[in-house]
XYZ file of C-alpha atoms in Angstrom:
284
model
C 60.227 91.617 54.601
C 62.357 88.374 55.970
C 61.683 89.348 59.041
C 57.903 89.524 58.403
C 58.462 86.203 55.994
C 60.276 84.398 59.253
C 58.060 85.434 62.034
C 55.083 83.876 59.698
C 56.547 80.946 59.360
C 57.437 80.377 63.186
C 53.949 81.113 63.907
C 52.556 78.682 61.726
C 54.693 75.637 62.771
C 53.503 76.562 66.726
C 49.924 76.666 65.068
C 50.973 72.838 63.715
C 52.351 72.214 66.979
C 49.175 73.054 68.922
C 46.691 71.664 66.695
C 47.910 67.926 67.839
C 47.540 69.175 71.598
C 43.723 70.844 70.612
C 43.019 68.110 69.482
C 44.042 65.552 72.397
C 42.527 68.162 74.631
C 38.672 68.041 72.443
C 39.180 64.620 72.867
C 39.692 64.285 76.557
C 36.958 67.003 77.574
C 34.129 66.825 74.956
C 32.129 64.087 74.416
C 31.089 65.210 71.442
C 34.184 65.741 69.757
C 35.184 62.111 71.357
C 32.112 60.338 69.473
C 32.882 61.665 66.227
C 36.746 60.540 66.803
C 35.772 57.079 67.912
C 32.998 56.391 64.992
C 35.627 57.990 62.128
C 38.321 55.101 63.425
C 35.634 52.388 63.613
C 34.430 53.574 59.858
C 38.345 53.694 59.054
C 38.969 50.292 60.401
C 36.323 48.597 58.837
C 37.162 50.155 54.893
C 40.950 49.338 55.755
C 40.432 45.357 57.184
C 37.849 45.593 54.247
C 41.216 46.767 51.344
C 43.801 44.981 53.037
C 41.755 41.414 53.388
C 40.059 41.686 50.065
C 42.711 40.470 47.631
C 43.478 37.469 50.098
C 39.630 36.805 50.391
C 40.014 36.842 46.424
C 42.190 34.190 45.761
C 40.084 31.636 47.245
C 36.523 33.385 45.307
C 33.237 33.978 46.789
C 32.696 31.832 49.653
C 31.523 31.921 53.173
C 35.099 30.478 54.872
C 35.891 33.936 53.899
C 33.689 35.362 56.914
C 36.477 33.792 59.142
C 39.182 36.637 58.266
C 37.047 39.415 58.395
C 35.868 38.035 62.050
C 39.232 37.740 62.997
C 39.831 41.180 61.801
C 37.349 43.210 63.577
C 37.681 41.195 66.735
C 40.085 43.373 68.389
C 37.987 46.825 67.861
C 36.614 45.720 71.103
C 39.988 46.374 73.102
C 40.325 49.933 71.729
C 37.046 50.892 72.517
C 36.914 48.764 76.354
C 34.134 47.187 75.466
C 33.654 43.824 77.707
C 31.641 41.565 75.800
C 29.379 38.852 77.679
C 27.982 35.891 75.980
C 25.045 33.637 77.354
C 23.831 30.788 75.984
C 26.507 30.568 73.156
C 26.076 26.351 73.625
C 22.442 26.179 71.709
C 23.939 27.225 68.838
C 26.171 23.949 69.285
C 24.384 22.141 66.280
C 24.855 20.359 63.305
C 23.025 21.682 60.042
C 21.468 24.693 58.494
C 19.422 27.599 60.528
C 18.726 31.007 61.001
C 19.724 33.445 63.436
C 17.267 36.570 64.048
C 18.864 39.610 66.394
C 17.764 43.032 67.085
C 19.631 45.835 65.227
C 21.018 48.689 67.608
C 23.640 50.637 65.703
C 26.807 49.553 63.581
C 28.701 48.720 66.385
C 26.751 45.368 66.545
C 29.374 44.178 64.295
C 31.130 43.628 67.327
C 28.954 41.889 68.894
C 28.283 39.578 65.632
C 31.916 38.719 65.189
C 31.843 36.804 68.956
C 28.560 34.870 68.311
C 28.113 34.221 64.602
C 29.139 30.416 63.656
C 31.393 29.336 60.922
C 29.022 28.365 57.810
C 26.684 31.479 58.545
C 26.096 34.565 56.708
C 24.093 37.644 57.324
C 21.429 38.998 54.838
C 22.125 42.423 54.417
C 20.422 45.294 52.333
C 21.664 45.577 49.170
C 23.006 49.429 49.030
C 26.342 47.577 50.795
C 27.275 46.048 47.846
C 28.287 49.114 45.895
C 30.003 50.827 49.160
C 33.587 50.368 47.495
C 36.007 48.169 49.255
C 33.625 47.364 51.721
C 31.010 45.672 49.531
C 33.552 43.744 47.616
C 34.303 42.327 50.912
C 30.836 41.481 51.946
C 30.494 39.611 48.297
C 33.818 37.297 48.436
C 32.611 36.220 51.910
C 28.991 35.495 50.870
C 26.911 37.554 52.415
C 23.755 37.573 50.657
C 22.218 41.258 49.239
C 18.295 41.887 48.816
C 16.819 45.046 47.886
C 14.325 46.168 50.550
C 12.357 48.309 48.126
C 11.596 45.475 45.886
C 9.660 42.551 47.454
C 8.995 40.126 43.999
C 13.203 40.482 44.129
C 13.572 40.022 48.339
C 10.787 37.299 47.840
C 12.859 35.614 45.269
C 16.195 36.163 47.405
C 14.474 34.021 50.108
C 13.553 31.234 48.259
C 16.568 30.980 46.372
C 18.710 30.965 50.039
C 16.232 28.045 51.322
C 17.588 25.947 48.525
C 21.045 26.891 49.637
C 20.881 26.246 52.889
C 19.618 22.777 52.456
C 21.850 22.404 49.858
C 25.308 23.704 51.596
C 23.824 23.288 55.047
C 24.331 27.282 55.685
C 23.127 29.637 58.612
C 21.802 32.721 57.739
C 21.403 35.890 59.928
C 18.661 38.413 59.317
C 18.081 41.593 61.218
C 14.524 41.052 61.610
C 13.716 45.087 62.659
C 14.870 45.598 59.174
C 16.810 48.911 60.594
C 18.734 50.228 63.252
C 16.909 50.835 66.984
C 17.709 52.232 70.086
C 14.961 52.692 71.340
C 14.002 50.905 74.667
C 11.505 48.062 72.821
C 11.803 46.555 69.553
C 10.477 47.330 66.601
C 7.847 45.278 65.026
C 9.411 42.405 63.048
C 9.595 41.612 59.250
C 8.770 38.666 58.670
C 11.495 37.563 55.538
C 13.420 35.468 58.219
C 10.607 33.644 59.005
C 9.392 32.544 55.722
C 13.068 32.005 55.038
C 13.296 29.640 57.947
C 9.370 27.920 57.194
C 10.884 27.049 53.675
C 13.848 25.529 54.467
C 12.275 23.920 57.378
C 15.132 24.824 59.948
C 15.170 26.127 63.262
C 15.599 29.920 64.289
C 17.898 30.827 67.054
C 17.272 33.794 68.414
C 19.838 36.739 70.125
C 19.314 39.289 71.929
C 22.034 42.017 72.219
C 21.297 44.272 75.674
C 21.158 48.131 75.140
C 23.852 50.541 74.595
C 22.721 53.020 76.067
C 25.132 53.312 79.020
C 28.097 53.635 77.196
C 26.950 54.440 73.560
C 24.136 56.737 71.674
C 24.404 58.477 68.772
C 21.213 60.647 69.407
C 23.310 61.669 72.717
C 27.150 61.403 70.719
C 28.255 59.619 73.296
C 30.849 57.230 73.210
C 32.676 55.132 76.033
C 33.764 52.354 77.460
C 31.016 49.282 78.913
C 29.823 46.413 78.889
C 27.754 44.350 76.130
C 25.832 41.415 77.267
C 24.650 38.736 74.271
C 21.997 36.542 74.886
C 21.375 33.237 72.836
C 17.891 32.417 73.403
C 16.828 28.655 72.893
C 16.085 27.350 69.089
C 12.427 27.667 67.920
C 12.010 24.965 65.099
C 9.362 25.276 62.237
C 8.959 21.605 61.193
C 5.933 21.357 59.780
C 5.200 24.414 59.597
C 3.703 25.845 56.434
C 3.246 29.921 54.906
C -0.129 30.911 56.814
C 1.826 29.769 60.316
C 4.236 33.196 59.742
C 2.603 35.247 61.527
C 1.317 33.883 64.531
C 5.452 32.660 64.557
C 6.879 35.953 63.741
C 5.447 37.821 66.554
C 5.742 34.885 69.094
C 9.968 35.143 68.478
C 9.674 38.896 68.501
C 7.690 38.920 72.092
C 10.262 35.930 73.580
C 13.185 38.590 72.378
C 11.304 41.692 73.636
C 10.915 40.041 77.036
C 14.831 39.006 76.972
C 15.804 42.566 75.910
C 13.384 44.146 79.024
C 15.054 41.408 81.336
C 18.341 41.994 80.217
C 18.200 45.976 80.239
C 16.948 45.554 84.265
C 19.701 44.000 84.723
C 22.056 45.875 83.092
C 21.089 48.972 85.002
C 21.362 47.259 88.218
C 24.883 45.281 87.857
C 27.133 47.746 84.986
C 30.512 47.005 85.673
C 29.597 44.130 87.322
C 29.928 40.027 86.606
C 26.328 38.661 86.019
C 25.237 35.165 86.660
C 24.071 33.607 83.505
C 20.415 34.870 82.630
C 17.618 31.335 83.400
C 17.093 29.723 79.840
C 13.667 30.124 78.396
């Protein structure tokens, strides 16, 4: 019976002992297995900057300075993933004053994207489901970010006209996923049009940003997962001075065709010079 008791026990430490080694070897040789690895540490990351900076975040209350540490934080996800990130056009957003940044939504992993482009004084507008993810939504509160409810539109109208008072008031930025969900598919999807009332009411410009596909090193329809290049374009302001409510639509889908153009441009590119270093793309 200790015999029996002892030769169980030796083979379940070399069990433990390969299972580290299995492991290493699923991740080296399937891709699958390697996508699920590298989303579970980016989910990881983001709850743990999201416990650790939270009580820090607290002691100054809700405000938007805030979004400074959690930039700083998620910064560096870049370097474990070898993702090279590219910015053009960064110097437009080189004003003084409130506006309001529109960019096409590709998959979570925009975040780091976002975290190299976004200005101080500028929060996104994000769907309200965040706020109750734990951790993570108690983050998103102390550093501003503003929550509407998608389902709702007398409550999302009301979110948007009580931010146009705010950002005139405490001269924020705002960014808004204009898509209103997450696409990878070649061209965008068509645009709603909250940021652009939003912008029409406070009667400040909209910048928008194009971030160029993932496709060549990231898709979670194909769970794959590696390392590339990410190429962020900052397209030239559009201002809405003078604008009024009935000029919304003719202005929503003239930003969404400008980015749609960008985002064919830039995916031409991208096919053409991965891996490569790319002259800045001509202004609009």
């Amino acid at each position: 019976c200790r015999r029996g008791s002892g030769m169980e026990v030796v083979l379940l430490h070399g069990l433990l002992l390969l299972l580290p080694l299995a492991a290493l070897l699923l991740y080296r040789y399937n891709a699958t297995f390697h996508y699920f690895c590298k989303v579970a540490f980016f989910n990881c990351w983001i709850v743990a900057v999201s416990t650790l900076l939270s009580p820090f975040a607290a002691l100054w209350g809700r405000s938007v300075e805030n979004m400074k540490l959690l930039r700083a934080a998620i910064r560096p996800l870049k370097y474990f993933y070898g993702i090279k990130i590219q910015v053009w056009g960064s110097e437009h957003l080189n004003i003084k004053g409130p506006y309001v940044i529109v960019c096409n939504h590709q998959a979570s992993l925009d975040l780091l994207g976002i975290v190299e482009i976004i200005p101080d004084h500028c929060v996104p507008i994000v769907k309200k489901e965040l706020l109750y993810m734990g951790t993570v939504g108690w983050a998103c509160w102390l550093s501003g970010m503003i929550f509407i409810d998608r389902h709702k539109k007398e409550d999302a109208i009301n979110v948007i006209s009580q931010t146009a008072r705010t950002m005139q008031r405490e001269k924020l930025r705002v960014l808004i996923f204009p898509e209103g969900t997450r696409n990878q598919d070649k061209s965008m999807l068509p645009f709603k049009r909250g940021a652009f009332h939003l912008a029409v009411q406070a009667q400040v410009p909209i910048f928008p940003i194009v971030i160029s596909p993932y496709r060549e090193f990231f898709s979670s329809k194909d769970k794959k997962f590696t390392s590339g290049t990410c190429t962020i374009r900052v397209l030239p302001k559009v201002e809405t001075q003078g604008l009024s409510p009935k000029d919304v639509p003719e202005l929503t889908e003239t930003v969404r065709q400008t980015m749609a153009d960008a985002l064919a441009e830039m995916s031409t590119n991208h096919r053409g010079d991965q891996g490569a270093e790319q002259p800045p793309l001509p202004r609009c």
